[in-house]
Each structure stands twice: as C-alpha cells, then as structure tokens.
Short mmCIF file of C-alpha atoms in Angstrom, two decimals:
data_model
loop_
_atom_site.label_atom_id
_atom_site.label_comp_id
_atom_site.label_asym_id
_atom_site.label_seq_id
_atom_site.Cartn_x
_atom_site.Cartn_y
_atom_site.Cartn_z
CA UNK A 1 84.97 99.48 137.12
CA UNK A 2 81.88 100.79 138.93
CA UNK A 3 81.87 103.90 136.74
CA UNK A 4 82.13 101.77 133.61
CA UNK A 5 79.17 99.63 134.69
CA UNK A 6 77.08 102.71 135.48
CA UNK A 7 77.86 104.40 132.17
CA UNK A 8 77.28 101.23 130.18
CA UNK A 9 73.95 100.69 131.88
CA UNK A 10 72.83 104.18 130.95
CA UNK A 11 74.06 103.90 127.37
CA UNK A 12 72.66 100.43 126.83
CA UNK A 13 69.07 101.47 127.46
CA UNK A 14 66.97 102.19 124.40
CA UNK A 15 64.12 104.40 125.59
CA UNK A 16 63.32 105.77 122.13
CA UNK A 17 60.49 107.87 123.50
CA UNK A 18 62.61 109.59 126.15
CA UNK A 19 64.14 113.00 125.74
CA UNK A 20 67.68 112.94 124.30
CA UNK A 21 68.84 115.68 126.69
CA UNK A 22 67.78 113.63 129.71
CA UNK A 23 69.66 110.60 128.44
CA UNK A 24 72.87 112.58 127.99
CA UNK A 25 72.46 114.38 131.31
CA UNK A 26 72.17 111.00 133.02
CA UNK A 27 75.54 110.00 131.60
CA UNK A 28 77.25 113.26 132.50
CA UNK A 29 75.87 113.43 136.03
CA UNK A 30 78.26 110.73 137.24
CA UNK A 31 80.40 112.07 140.15
CA UNK A 32 83.85 111.86 138.49
CA UNK A 33 82.84 114.38 135.83
CA UNK A 34 81.47 117.08 138.12
CA UNK A 35 84.77 118.96 138.46
CA UNK A 36 85.56 118.84 134.74
CA UNK A 37 84.68 121.54 132.22
CA UNK A 38 82.43 119.98 129.58
CA UNK A 39 81.27 121.35 126.27
CA UNK A 40 78.87 119.52 123.94
CA UNK A 41 77.01 120.38 120.77
CA UNK A 42 74.86 117.91 118.81
CA UNK A 43 73.01 118.76 115.59
CA UNK A 44 70.87 116.89 113.08
CA UNK A 45 73.00 116.74 109.92
CA UNK A 46 70.08 116.84 107.51
CA UNK A 47 68.03 119.64 109.09
CA UNK A 48 70.63 121.55 111.10
CA UNK A 49 68.32 121.34 114.11
CA UNK A 50 70.05 121.59 117.51
CA UNK A 51 69.51 118.40 119.50
CA UNK A 52 71.64 119.03 122.59
CA UNK A 53 73.91 121.78 123.84
CA UNK A 54 76.00 122.35 126.94
CA UNK A 55 78.54 125.18 127.07
CA UNK A 56 78.69 124.96 123.29
CA UNK A 57 79.71 128.60 122.85
CA UNK A 58 82.56 128.45 125.36
CA UNK A 59 86.19 128.02 124.34
CA UNK A 60 88.03 124.76 124.98
CA UNK A 61 91.44 123.27 124.30
CA UNK A 62 90.72 120.99 121.32
CA UNK A 63 93.92 118.89 121.39
CA UNK A 64 94.01 116.90 118.15
CA UNK A 65 90.51 117.98 117.18
CA UNK A 66 92.41 120.95 115.74
CA UNK A 67 93.35 118.60 112.89
CA UNK A 68 89.73 118.71 111.72
CA UNK A 69 90.16 122.39 110.86
CA UNK A 70 93.57 121.99 109.26
CA UNK A 71 92.67 119.01 107.07
CA UNK A 72 89.34 120.47 105.95
CA UNK A 73 91.09 123.69 104.91
CA UNK A 74 93.81 121.74 103.10
CA UNK A 75 91.24 119.75 101.13
CA UNK A 76 89.33 122.93 100.23
CA UNK A 77 92.43 124.88 99.21
CA UNK A 78 94.73 122.27 97.67
CA UNK A 79 92.18 119.72 96.47
CA UNK A 80 92.24 115.98 97.23
CA UNK A 81 94.49 115.20 94.25
CA UNK A 82 97.31 117.63 95.06
CA UNK A 83 100.76 116.04 94.85
CA UNK A 84 104.07 117.34 96.21
CA UNK A 85 107.24 117.21 94.13
CA UNK A 86 110.74 116.52 95.49
CA UNK A 87 113.71 117.04 93.19
CA UNK A 88 117.48 116.59 93.06
CA UNK A 89 119.00 119.52 91.16
CA UNK A 90 122.45 120.45 89.90
CA UNK A 91 123.44 124.01 90.78
CA UNK A 92 126.06 124.49 88.11
CA UNK A 93 127.33 122.99 84.88
CA UNK A 94 127.98 119.28 84.46
CA UNK A 95 130.92 118.67 82.16
CA UNK A 96 131.42 115.84 79.71
CA UNK A 97 133.10 113.72 82.38
CA UNK A 98 130.06 113.78 84.70
CA UNK A 99 131.59 116.36 87.02
CA UNK A 100 129.25 118.92 88.59
CA UNK A 101 130.96 122.28 88.98
CA UNK A 102 128.77 123.36 91.86
CA UNK A 103 126.40 122.05 94.53
CA UNK A 104 123.95 119.16 94.33
CA UNK A 105 120.66 120.01 96.04
CA UNK A 106 117.75 117.84 97.15
CA UNK A 107 114.77 120.20 97.27
CA UNK A 108 111.80 119.40 99.50
CA UNK A 109 108.34 120.84 98.86
CA UNK A 110 106.42 119.42 101.78
CA UNK A 111 105.98 115.73 100.87
CA UNK A 112 105.13 114.13 104.24
CA UNK A 113 105.57 110.52 103.10
CA UNK A 114 109.17 110.10 102.01
CA UNK A 115 109.36 106.98 104.11
CA UNK A 116 108.47 103.30 104.14
CA UNK A 117 104.81 104.01 105.01
CA UNK A 118 102.32 101.95 103.00
CA UNK A 119 99.66 104.06 101.29
CA UNK A 120 96.73 104.25 101.12
CA UNK A 121 96.15 103.76 104.84
CA UNK A 122 94.25 100.55 105.64
CA UNK A 123 93.11 99.91 109.25
CA UNK A 124 96.53 100.62 110.78
CA UNK A 125 99.90 102.17 109.96
CA UNK A 126 102.10 99.78 108.03
CA UNK A 127 105.70 100.31 107.00
CA UNK A 128 107.79 98.38 104.50
CA UNK A 129 111.57 98.29 104.87
CA UNK A 130 113.73 100.05 104.04
CA UNK A 131 112.58 103.46 105.26
CA UNK A 132 114.91 104.95 102.66
CA UNK A 133 113.26 103.33 99.63
CA UNK A 134 112.10 106.60 98.01
CA UNK A 135 115.49 108.24 98.53
CA UNK A 136 117.11 105.08 97.12
CA UNK A 137 114.99 105.43 93.97
CA UNK A 138 116.02 109.07 93.63
CA UNK A 139 119.67 108.16 94.11
CA UNK A 140 119.28 105.59 91.31
CA UNK A 141 117.95 108.33 89.04
CA UNK A 142 120.94 110.53 89.82
CA UNK A 143 123.35 107.69 89.08
CA UNK A 144 121.61 106.98 85.76
CA UNK A 145 121.98 110.65 84.80
CA UNK A 146 125.73 110.10 84.47
CA UNK A 147 126.81 112.22 87.42
CA UNK A 148 130.20 111.06 88.77
CA UNK A 149 131.65 113.86 90.88
CA UNK A 150 130.20 116.81 92.80
CA UNK A 151 132.77 119.53 93.38
CA UNK A 152 130.52 121.41 95.79
CA UNK A 153 128.31 120.49 98.72
CA UNK A 154 125.30 118.22 98.95
CA UNK A 155 122.52 120.45 100.27
CA UNK A 156 119.17 119.58 101.84
CA UNK A 157 116.93 122.50 100.84
CA UNK A 158 113.72 123.10 102.83
CA UNK A 159 113.24 126.76 101.84
CA UNK A 160 109.80 125.99 100.37
CA UNK A 161 108.46 126.48 103.90
CA UNK A 162 109.68 128.82 106.62
CA UNK A 163 112.30 127.49 109.03
CA UNK A 164 109.85 127.25 111.94
CA UNK A 165 110.42 123.83 113.41
CA UNK A 166 108.15 124.17 116.43
CA UNK A 167 104.91 125.98 117.15
CA UNK A 168 103.98 128.31 119.98
CA UNK A 169 102.64 126.46 122.99
CA UNK A 170 104.42 123.16 122.36
CA UNK A 171 105.78 121.61 125.56
CA UNK A 172 109.56 121.26 125.78
CA UNK A 173 109.32 117.61 126.81
CA UNK A 174 107.48 116.74 123.56
CA UNK A 175 110.29 117.87 121.28
CA UNK A 176 112.47 114.75 121.43
CA UNK A 177 109.58 112.43 120.56
CA UNK A 178 107.56 111.76 117.42
CA UNK A 179 104.66 113.95 118.61
CA UNK A 180 106.92 117.00 118.61
CA UNK A 181 109.03 116.18 115.54
CA UNK A 182 110.26 119.38 113.85
CA UNK A 183 108.52 120.78 110.78
CA UNK A 184 110.48 120.91 107.52
CA UNK A 185 109.62 121.07 103.83
CA UNK A 186 112.21 118.31 103.40
CA UNK A 187 110.75 115.61 105.61
CA UNK A 188 111.96 112.02 105.94
CA UNK A 189 110.42 109.15 107.90
CA UNK A 190 108.11 111.45 109.90
CA UNK A 191 111.34 113.23 110.92
CA UNK A 192 112.26 110.49 113.35
CA UNK A 193 114.82 107.74 113.61
CA UNK A 194 113.93 104.45 115.28
CA UNK A 195 116.09 103.46 118.24
CA UNK A 196 116.11 99.68 118.74
CA UNK A 197 117.18 98.45 122.17
CA UNK A 198 117.91 94.76 122.85
CA UNK A 199 119.36 93.10 125.98
CA UNK A 200 122.95 91.86 125.89
CA UNK A 201 123.93 88.19 126.00
CA UNK A 202 124.77 88.11 129.71
CA UNK A 203 123.70 90.02 132.83
CA UNK A 204 125.98 93.00 133.24
CA UNK A 205 126.48 93.44 129.49
CA UNK A 206 125.50 96.72 127.93
CA UNK A 207 122.29 96.64 125.92
CA UNK A 208 122.58 96.45 122.13
CA UNK A 209 121.42 99.67 120.47
CA UNK A 210 120.91 100.14 116.73
CA UNK A 211 119.36 102.94 114.69
CA UNK A 212 116.97 102.77 111.73
CA UNK A 213 118.05 103.99 109.29
CA UNK A 214 121.69 103.37 110.14
CA UNK A 215 123.30 106.76 110.67
CA UNK A 216 126.05 108.58 112.50
CA UNK A 217 123.89 111.69 112.86
CA UNK A 218 123.50 111.17 116.62
CA UNK A 219 126.08 110.33 119.27
CA UNK A 220 124.80 107.56 121.55
CA UNK A 221 125.73 107.46 125.25
CA UNK A 222 124.62 103.93 126.16
CA UNK A 223 124.32 103.30 129.89
CA UNK A 224 121.64 100.57 129.72
CA UNK A 225 122.75 97.39 131.49
CA UNK A 226 121.38 93.88 130.95
CA UNK A 227 119.81 92.55 134.16
CA UNK A 228 119.06 88.94 135.15
CA UNK A 229 116.02 87.18 133.71
CA UNK A 230 112.80 88.26 135.39
CA UNK A 231 114.19 91.56 136.60
CA UNK A 232 112.52 94.95 136.27
CA UNK A 233 112.60 96.83 132.98
CA UNK A 234 113.57 100.47 133.46
CA UNK A 235 114.80 102.46 130.47
CA UNK A 236 115.25 106.22 130.16
CA UNK A 237 116.07 108.22 127.01
CA UNK A 238 116.95 111.90 126.81
CA UNK A 239 118.17 114.43 124.24
CA UNK A 240 118.43 118.14 124.94
CA UNK A 241 116.92 120.47 122.31
CA UNK A 242 119.65 121.47 119.88
CA UNK A 243 121.88 118.57 120.91
CA UNK A 244 122.87 115.56 118.81
CA UNK A 245 123.75 113.45 121.83
CA UNK A 246 121.25 110.83 123.04
CA UNK A 247 121.71 109.47 126.54
CA UNK A 248 120.13 106.11 127.36
CA UNK A 249 120.15 104.56 130.82
CA UNK A 250 118.51 101.91 132.98
CA UNK A 251 118.23 98.13 132.92
CA UNK A 252 116.74 95.58 130.52
CA UNK A 253 116.13 91.97 131.60
CA UNK A 254 118.06 89.28 129.72
CA UNK A 255 114.81 87.63 128.54
CA UNK A 256 113.14 90.88 127.43
CA UNK A 257 111.92 91.10 123.82
CA UNK A 258 113.45 94.56 123.47
CA UNK A 259 111.88 97.85 122.50
CA UNK A 260 111.78 100.45 119.73
CA UNK A 261 111.41 104.18 120.27
CA UNK A 262 111.03 106.84 117.54
CA UNK A 263 113.16 109.89 118.36
CA UNK A 264 112.85 113.23 116.61
CA UNK A 265 115.54 114.39 114.17
CA UNK A 266 117.08 117.72 115.18
CA UNK A 267 117.36 119.18 111.66
CA UNK A 268 115.55 117.08 109.02
CA UNK A 269 117.04 118.88 105.99
CA UNK A 270 120.56 118.36 107.29
CA UNK A 271 119.78 114.73 108.12
CA UNK A 272 118.43 114.06 104.61
CA UNK A 273 121.52 115.66 103.08
CA UNK A 274 123.81 113.38 105.09
CA UNK A 275 121.73 110.32 104.33
CA UNK A 276 121.46 111.08 100.62
CA UNK A 277 125.22 111.61 100.43
CA UNK A 278 125.72 108.09 101.77
CA UNK A 279 123.30 106.67 99.21
CA UNK A 280 125.08 108.42 96.35
CA UNK A 281 128.52 107.32 97.52
CA UNK A 282 127.31 103.72 97.54
CA UNK A 283 126.53 104.25 93.84
CA UNK A 284 130.03 105.46 93.09
CA UNK A 285 129.33 109.20 93.12
CA UNK A 286 131.96 111.33 94.86
CA UNK A 287 130.89 114.34 96.93
CA UNK A 288 133.89 116.62 97.54
CA UNK A 289 132.09 119.15 99.72
CA UNK A 290 130.09 118.65 102.88
CA UNK A 291 126.48 117.68 103.53
CA UNK A 292 124.50 120.60 104.92
CA UNK A 293 121.08 122.19 105.16
CA UNK A 294 119.75 125.29 103.44
CA UNK A 295 116.96 127.03 105.33
CA UNK A 296 114.83 129.95 104.25
CA UNK A 297 115.37 133.40 105.70
CA UNK A 298 112.50 134.26 108.01
CA UNK A 299 111.82 137.65 106.44
CA UNK A 300 110.95 136.17 103.05
CA UNK A 301 107.82 134.56 104.50
CA UNK A 302 106.46 137.56 106.36
CA UNK A 303 105.51 139.88 103.53
CA UNK A 304 102.71 137.79 102.04
CA UNK A 305 100.48 138.86 99.19
CA UNK A 306 97.09 139.99 100.62
CA UNK A 307 94.53 137.21 100.45
CA UNK A 308 91.60 137.71 98.07
CA UNK A 309 88.22 138.28 99.68
CA UNK A 310 87.00 134.79 98.77
CA UNK A 311 88.66 131.45 98.25
CA UNK A 312 89.25 130.86 94.53
CA UNK A 313 87.91 127.89 92.67
CA UNK A 314 90.83 125.43 92.74
CA UNK A 315 92.71 125.26 89.47
CA UNK A 316 92.92 122.13 87.39
CA UNK A 317 96.69 122.28 87.18
CA UNK A 318 99.07 120.79 89.71
CA UNK A 319 102.74 119.90 89.96
CA UNK A 320 101.97 116.32 88.85
CA UNK A 321 100.18 117.22 85.63
CA UNK A 322 103.04 117.65 83.19
CA UNK A 323 105.03 114.68 84.41
CA UNK A 324 101.98 112.40 84.52
CA UNK A 325 101.03 113.34 80.97
CA UNK A 326 104.58 112.79 79.82
CA UNK A 327 104.61 109.35 81.45
CA UNK A 328 101.30 108.43 79.85
CA UNK A 329 99.56 108.08 83.22
CA UNK A 330 95.81 107.49 83.15
CA UNK A 331 93.68 110.39 84.43
CA UNK A 332 92.36 110.12 87.96
CA UNK A 333 88.65 109.31 88.05
CA UNK A 334 86.71 109.52 91.30
CA UNK A 335 83.70 111.23 92.80
CA UNK A 336 85.67 114.08 94.36
CA UNK A 337 87.56 115.19 91.26
CA UNK A 338 85.24 118.22 91.05
CA UNK A 339 87.61 119.75 93.62
CA UNK A 340 90.83 119.55 91.58
CA UNK A 341 94.33 120.20 92.78
CA UNK A 342 95.73 123.68 93.20
CA UNK A 343 99.16 124.72 91.98
CA UNK A 344 101.62 126.65 94.09
CA UNK A 345 101.95 130.33 93.09
CA UNK A 346 105.62 129.84 92.19
CA UNK A 347 105.17 126.48 90.46
CA UNK A 348 105.55 127.97 86.99
CA UNK A 349 108.76 129.86 87.73
CA UNK A 350 111.51 128.40 85.53
CA UNK A 351 114.36 126.67 87.32
CA UNK A 352 117.92 127.54 86.40
CA UNK A 353 119.01 124.14 87.66
CA UNK A 354 119.10 120.84 85.84
CA UNK A 355 116.80 118.30 87.50
CA UNK A 356 118.55 114.94 87.90
CA UNK A 357 115.84 113.14 89.86
CA UNK A 358 112.27 113.74 90.99
CA UNK A 359 109.59 112.08 93.07
CA UNK A 360 105.88 112.86 93.28
CA UNK A 361 103.86 112.14 96.38
CA UNK A 362 100.62 110.21 96.39
CA UNK A 363 97.45 112.40 96.38
CA UNK A 364 96.90 114.68 99.35
CA UNK A 365 93.80 112.73 100.34
CA UNK A 366 95.99 109.74 101.19
CA UNK A 367 97.82 111.85 103.74
CA UNK A 368 94.63 113.42 105.09
CA UNK A 369 93.63 109.88 106.06
CA UNK A 370 96.97 109.38 107.80
CA UNK A 371 96.61 112.67 109.68
CA UNK A 372 93.10 112.07 110.92
CA UNK A 373 93.09 108.34 111.51
CA UNK A 374 96.48 108.17 113.26
CA UNK A 375 96.55 111.77 114.56
CA UNK A 376 99.90 112.47 112.90
CA UNK A 377 101.11 115.85 114.17
CA UNK A 378 103.94 116.58 111.73
CA UNK A 379 101.77 115.87 108.69
CA UNK A 380 99.10 118.24 109.99
CA UNK A 381 101.70 120.98 110.36
CA UNK A 382 102.86 120.40 106.80
CA UNK A 383 99.25 120.57 105.57
CA UNK A 384 98.82 123.91 107.35
CA UNK A 385 101.88 125.39 105.66
CA UNK A 386 100.81 123.97 102.31
CA UNK A 387 97.48 125.80 102.64
CA UNK A 388 99.34 129.06 103.20
CA UNK A 389 101.71 128.42 100.31
CA UNK A 390 98.92 127.68 97.85
CA UNK A 391 96.92 130.72 98.95
CA UNK A 392 99.89 132.96 98.21
CA UNK A 393 100.42 133.92 101.84
CA UNK A 394 103.72 132.10 102.25
CA UNK A 395 104.78 128.70 103.49
CA UNK A 396 104.94 129.78 107.11
CA UNK A 397 102.76 129.20 110.14
CA UNK A 398 101.50 132.76 109.84
CA UNK A 399 100.58 132.26 106.20
CA UNK A 400 98.91 128.93 106.87
CA UNK A 401 96.97 130.30 109.82
CA UNK A 402 95.71 133.20 107.70
CA UNK A 403 94.53 130.80 104.97
CA UNK A 404 92.79 128.53 107.50
CA UNK A 405 91.16 131.50 109.22
CA UNK A 406 89.76 132.77 105.93
CA UNK A 407 88.45 129.29 105.10
CA UNK A 408 86.76 128.94 108.50
CA UNK A 409 85.05 132.32 108.25
CA UNK A 410 83.79 131.36 104.81
CA UNK A 411 82.56 128.10 106.36
CA UNK A 412 80.37 130.08 108.73
CA UNK A 413 82.48 130.25 111.90
CA UNK A 414 82.83 133.49 113.82
CA UNK A 415 86.33 134.83 114.38
CA UNK A 416 85.88 134.74 118.15
CA UNK A 417 85.02 131.03 118.08
CA UNK A 418 88.58 129.82 117.44
CA UNK A 419 92.27 130.54 117.94
CA UNK A 420 94.86 128.17 116.48
CA UNK A 421 98.61 128.51 117.01
CA UNK A 422 99.47 125.29 115.21
CA UNK A 423 97.90 122.82 112.80
CA UNK A 424 98.04 119.69 114.92
CA UNK A 425 96.54 120.66 118.28
CA UNK A 426 99.73 119.98 120.24
CA UNK A 427 99.80 123.63 121.30
CA UNK A 428 98.35 124.47 124.71
CA UNK A 429 97.25 127.82 123.29
CA UNK A 430 94.68 126.54 120.78
CA UNK A 431 91.03 127.27 121.56
CA UNK A 432 87.73 126.50 119.82
CA UNK A 433 84.07 126.14 120.72
CA UNK A 434 82.01 122.95 120.30
CA UNK A 435 79.52 124.99 118.24
CA UNK A 436 82.30 126.15 115.92
CA UNK A 437 83.49 122.57 115.50
CA UNK A 438 79.99 121.41 114.59
CA UNK A 439 79.64 124.29 112.12
CA UNK A 440 82.86 123.17 110.40
CA UNK A 441 81.59 119.58 110.19
CA UNK A 442 78.25 120.71 108.78
CA UNK A 443 79.98 122.84 106.16
CA UNK A 444 82.41 120.07 105.21
CA UNK A 445 79.60 117.56 104.75
CA UNK A 446 78.15 119.71 101.97
CA UNK A 447 81.38 120.12 99.98
CA UNK A 448 82.48 118.01 96.99
CA UNK A 449 85.21 116.54 99.19
CA UNK A 450 82.88 116.08 102.19
CA UNK A 451 82.38 112.32 101.92
CA UNK A 452 86.13 111.77 101.59
CA UNK A 453 86.75 114.04 104.59
CA UNK A 454 84.30 112.08 106.74
CA UNK A 455 85.84 108.78 105.64
CA UNK A 456 89.28 110.07 106.65
CA UNK A 457 88.16 110.17 110.30
CA UNK A 458 88.61 107.09 112.50
CA UNK A 459 85.74 104.60 112.29
CA UNK A 460 84.29 103.39 115.59
CA UNK A 461 85.59 99.98 116.64
CA UNK A 462 87.42 99.58 113.34
CA UNK A 463 90.48 101.69 112.60
CA UNK A 464 92.76 104.51 113.63
CA UNK A 465 92.44 105.99 117.10
CA UNK A 466 88.92 104.53 117.47
CA UNK A 467 89.95 100.94 116.70
CA UNK A 468 89.84 100.01 120.39
CA UNK A 469 86.72 101.99 121.27
CA UNK A 470 83.03 101.11 120.76
CA UNK A 471 83.93 97.49 120.08
CA UNK A 472 81.04 95.05 120.49
CA UNK A 473 78.54 97.89 120.93
CA UNK A 474 75.70 99.12 118.69
CA UNK A 475 77.93 102.09 117.80
CA UNK A 476 80.51 99.93 115.99
CA UNK A 477 80.86 101.16 112.43
CA UNK A 478 78.33 103.99 112.86
CA UNK A 479 80.67 106.81 113.95
CA UNK A 480 83.42 108.65 112.09
CA UNK A 481 85.09 110.97 114.61
CA UNK A 482 88.39 112.63 115.45
CA UNK A 483 89.86 111.98 118.86
CA UNK A 484 91.97 114.42 120.86
CA UNK A 485 94.04 114.09 124.00
CA UNK A 486 96.50 116.09 126.06
CA UNK A 487 97.10 116.02 129.79
CA UNK A 488 93.75 116.94 131.42
CA UNK A 489 92.14 117.31 127.97
CA UNK A 490 90.02 114.95 125.86
CA UNK A 491 87.89 115.57 122.79
CA UNK A 492 85.75 113.67 120.30
CA UNK A 493 84.03 115.30 117.32
CA UNK A 494 82.58 113.94 114.12
CA UNK A 495 79.65 112.27 112.43
CA UNK A 496 77.32 109.61 113.80
CA UNK A 497 74.34 107.64 112.60
CA UNK A 498 71.52 106.23 114.70
CA UNK A 499 70.44 102.66 114.26
CA UNK A 500 67.37 104.05 112.53
CA UNK A 501 69.58 105.81 109.96
CA UNK A 502 69.39 109.37 111.27
CA UNK A 503 72.60 111.35 110.66
CA UNK A 504 74.09 113.50 113.42
CA UNK A 505 77.03 115.84 113.92
CA UNK A 506 78.55 116.17 117.38
CA UNK A 507 81.42 117.71 119.30
CA UNK A 508 82.38 116.79 122.87
CA UNK A 509 85.17 118.54 124.78
CA UNK A 510 86.32 117.79 128.32
CA UNK A 511 88.94 120.14 129.79
CA UNK A 512 90.50 120.65 133.21
CA UNK A 513 89.83 117.17 134.47
CA UNK A 514 92.17 115.48 136.90
CA UNK A 515 91.22 111.83 136.50
CA UNK A 516 92.47 108.95 134.38
CA UNK A 517 91.73 109.64 130.72
CA UNK A 518 90.06 106.23 130.54
CA UNK A 519 87.17 107.45 132.68
CA UNK A 520 86.62 110.51 130.51
CA UNK A 521 86.68 108.40 127.35
CA UNK A 522 84.11 106.03 128.87
CA UNK A 523 81.78 108.97 129.51
CA UNK A 524 82.27 110.36 125.99
CA UNK A 525 81.66 106.97 124.45
CA UNK A 526 78.55 106.52 126.54
CA UNK A 527 77.18 109.82 125.20
CA UNK A 528 77.84 108.67 121.64
CA UNK A 529 76.10 105.37 122.34
CA UNK A 530 73.07 107.29 123.56
CA UNK A 531 73.07 109.12 120.22
CA UNK A 532 73.20 105.86 118.32
CA UNK A 533 70.49 104.21 120.41
CA UNK A 534 68.01 107.05 120.75
CA UNK A 535 66.10 108.38 117.79
CA UNK A 536 65.95 112.19 118.01
CA UNK A 537 62.52 113.61 118.55
CA UNK A 538 60.66 114.35 115.34
CA UNK A 539 59.60 117.87 114.42
#
C-alpha cells in the first residue's frame, strides 16, 4: 500500500515544465524495482523524436507483447478482410441412395472461431450457447445434401498447417490449460472443453462434474468430495501430456457456487471428428467407419518456396470472394479496405472432392481484436502460421517465423533486435528490445491498417486486459497498449496521448523481478500516467 501511495503521488503531479526523464526516474527509483531489469523506450509519434530511453537496445522477454509482432505481420500479409474457409468433403462417389463410398472429411484451414464466441469483440469475451453452433450448421448442410450413409471413416483434417501442437520454450505445466492449448488448423472452442464442478447434495457425496460440450473424449477420475457448509475449497485438476484421463481431487463446500475450468484438448482434429460424428448421427446419418484425425507429414512443410525480396502488395482475391458473390453479399466498405485480403498459394487448386458443407470465418480483423484485447495465445499461433501459409513458406512455425521476420526487417527492425520462437509470447525463449517494439509501433501507425491495429489493443480503464487498470485516472481512455505477463516478467507497449493531445509510442519491459506482479504493474502504470500528464518538451 505504501508503494502504491508513493507511485500515485509521483504520477498525480502535473509539473508541465519539468523534464520528462526526471519524472519517470522518480517513479522507477522506488526500492522494490532496484533489483529488476527494466527497459523503456518512449518516442513522439508525430516527429519520431526520442523522449526517454533506458536499456532500450537490450533484449528482454516480451511475454504477450510478442503478439504485437504477430498480429501486425498478419494484418500486413493477409489483410484485415481475410476469411478462413472450413469444409466438409466427400472423398469418393455418392450413389443414388445417398451412400458415400469413401471417407467424409471435415477440413480445417485455420479458422480460430469455430465456437460460441460473439464477434465482433465488445468490451469483454462473450459466448452464446451452444459452443457447437457452427458445427451444427455444417451438419445441417450435410444432412440437406442427401447424404445417408458413410462407408468409410469420418476424418478431422488439419493438414493445412503443420502438426506442431506446441512451440519451443513452452512450459510443461501450461499444456493442460487454455494458455497452452495445442495448435491445429482444425480448431474448435479455443481447443478447450469446459469442466463444470458443482458440490453434491450432502457432505461426503462426490462432486457433480459435467463437460461442455458433452463428450466421452476424456475419462474422468472424480475424487472431489463435498464438504460441510463453510468448509475450505480445495480442488486440484491434472492431465498428463498425451493422456486422455483427467484426475480431479479435493473438497468443495456444500454451499459453494461451483467452478468452471477450461482444459486443453489433446488432439483437436480428432476431437472435432468425434464431435461431428455425433452431430451427424443425430441427423440420421450413419458412419460405418471410425472418427479419426489426419495430420500433415512434417517434411511437407520444410521445403518452402524462397520468399521474395519484398512483401507483395496483397491481392484483391480471397477464399470468401466467390462464395460471397454467389450469395449476393454486399461488398465490404471501410477505411482499411486499401489493404485487401490475400489468397493462399494453393487456394486455386481444384478439389477432387465434393463439398457438402462450408463455413467462412468473420474477417481476420475481428480475431486480431480478440488476440490483442484478451491475449489469446492459440489464435496468435494460428495467425503466425497463416502468415507463413500466405507467403508461400508453408503453414508451419518455421514458415510463419520466416514471414514475420521478413515483415519486421521491412518495418525497420534490425535482425539482432528480436528472436521469436512462437507467435503468442508464451515461450521463455522469445527476446526483443524496447526500441524494436517502438519501431514496430511507429511503422504500424503509418500503414493503411494502422488505425485498426491500434484500436485492437486494450483501451486503458475500458476493455480487454486493461479494463481494470488506469480506472478513475487521467489516463482512462487515452492509452491503447498490449499487456504481457509471465512469472517474473511484465510488459506494456502501445500508444498514448497526453491530455494536451500529443501522441506518444512507448514500450516498457520489466524482467527478472521477484515481487508480486501487482507492484510492477503499479510502477508501469505510474510511468504511463506521467506520460499522459506531462507535455513533452517542445523542440
């Protein structure tokens, strides 16, 4: 509490004639921060003039600030209006009786929002039941096609991207939770199931556990016991990597409201195949084979076509174009349409399969907002692989990283200013400098999609991961910035505006601290409040 009062007192002052560097130094000189490794870079957006710098050329773990680089590259390469296409295809002939003499395949191409998520994002994540609504609509299309029997298997195909579920540097203990959900081109419900836990009727009863969506994909070992009213709540959940057994233990008081935990799906393509089989069977369609996944062979993604020397101007075609025109859809009209959607290099290859159902995602920009405002890891990883796919370097991490690297160099960053081993920042092996982060933000601000990119970042005191920060301060509504956090790591980078209307770009990293994250966030927020309150010195 004392630290908070000290920082607030420093930030609340408005000595417009004082030096900005002295104001920030006063905030950062508080004792708890002395053992931490801090990096800061602040620049005037309009002039590019450096306003403050501390260790700005040193490398730091960015945590989720890595998403700034991934989402900017995705917007530049794919275009804000890019849409992903998911199809259900018949591999074989369908006879006059509605019998498919082959396999039925649901083919994923990286749509991150096959779920109940409400789009566009507004202030907070909202979901509408059921989570399966998009798959239900596709199952309806298949039923209307006249299909009655599938002699072969029902296959979940995620070969559009490489079968690389996890990135280098991800911690093992993240993999069972939503933050470490596996990457797949056939993604459903953020690749998690929701585990609902409710107390039993009487003390000593086992807790009631249900899954959303209802599925037999996981075996549940329920050891949670209902305890008397007012007792302690202690619940543990564990699943070993590669296992489909979830063990739950502990105690839940009889008067407890219950809890919900999202747990990662082991193999999303396999899970979707099983789920879609159930939906089809409810519609009277018989599947004689089994539900299984089809993954790409690793080698096919590691002989990419060499990237051209410069990023191409995005094409005006995209997977949505033909279907939208056929449906009589009105053309999209907005201020960022000068960066149109790209088309995947293999999008024009004819399919030998009959398409029985299809679904198009909402525009990529909708998901960029989800990624940046809620810090959604899986969606960032999908955006990284999409960038590689559209650049012709393959739908793998390696291909995506190559595409992002080329974009960043074109944006003015030096190759030794960054190293990214994933797209989300969950990896402990990512590194970037504050100066490199500011350079990216400056470059993005001058692109056709720049305003949309800035708006996709959390708004101070209003939404996303900044909804609970800067409330009731002069900084409310004046800062769009991406947060980042791992153990011993915090970051905040983005755009700010002074009360006098001056526009700033900033990046603040704090690594190797061993204090409650709350104290680090207070210091970062105090620095930002200094920026808002103090008019930078004029030239």
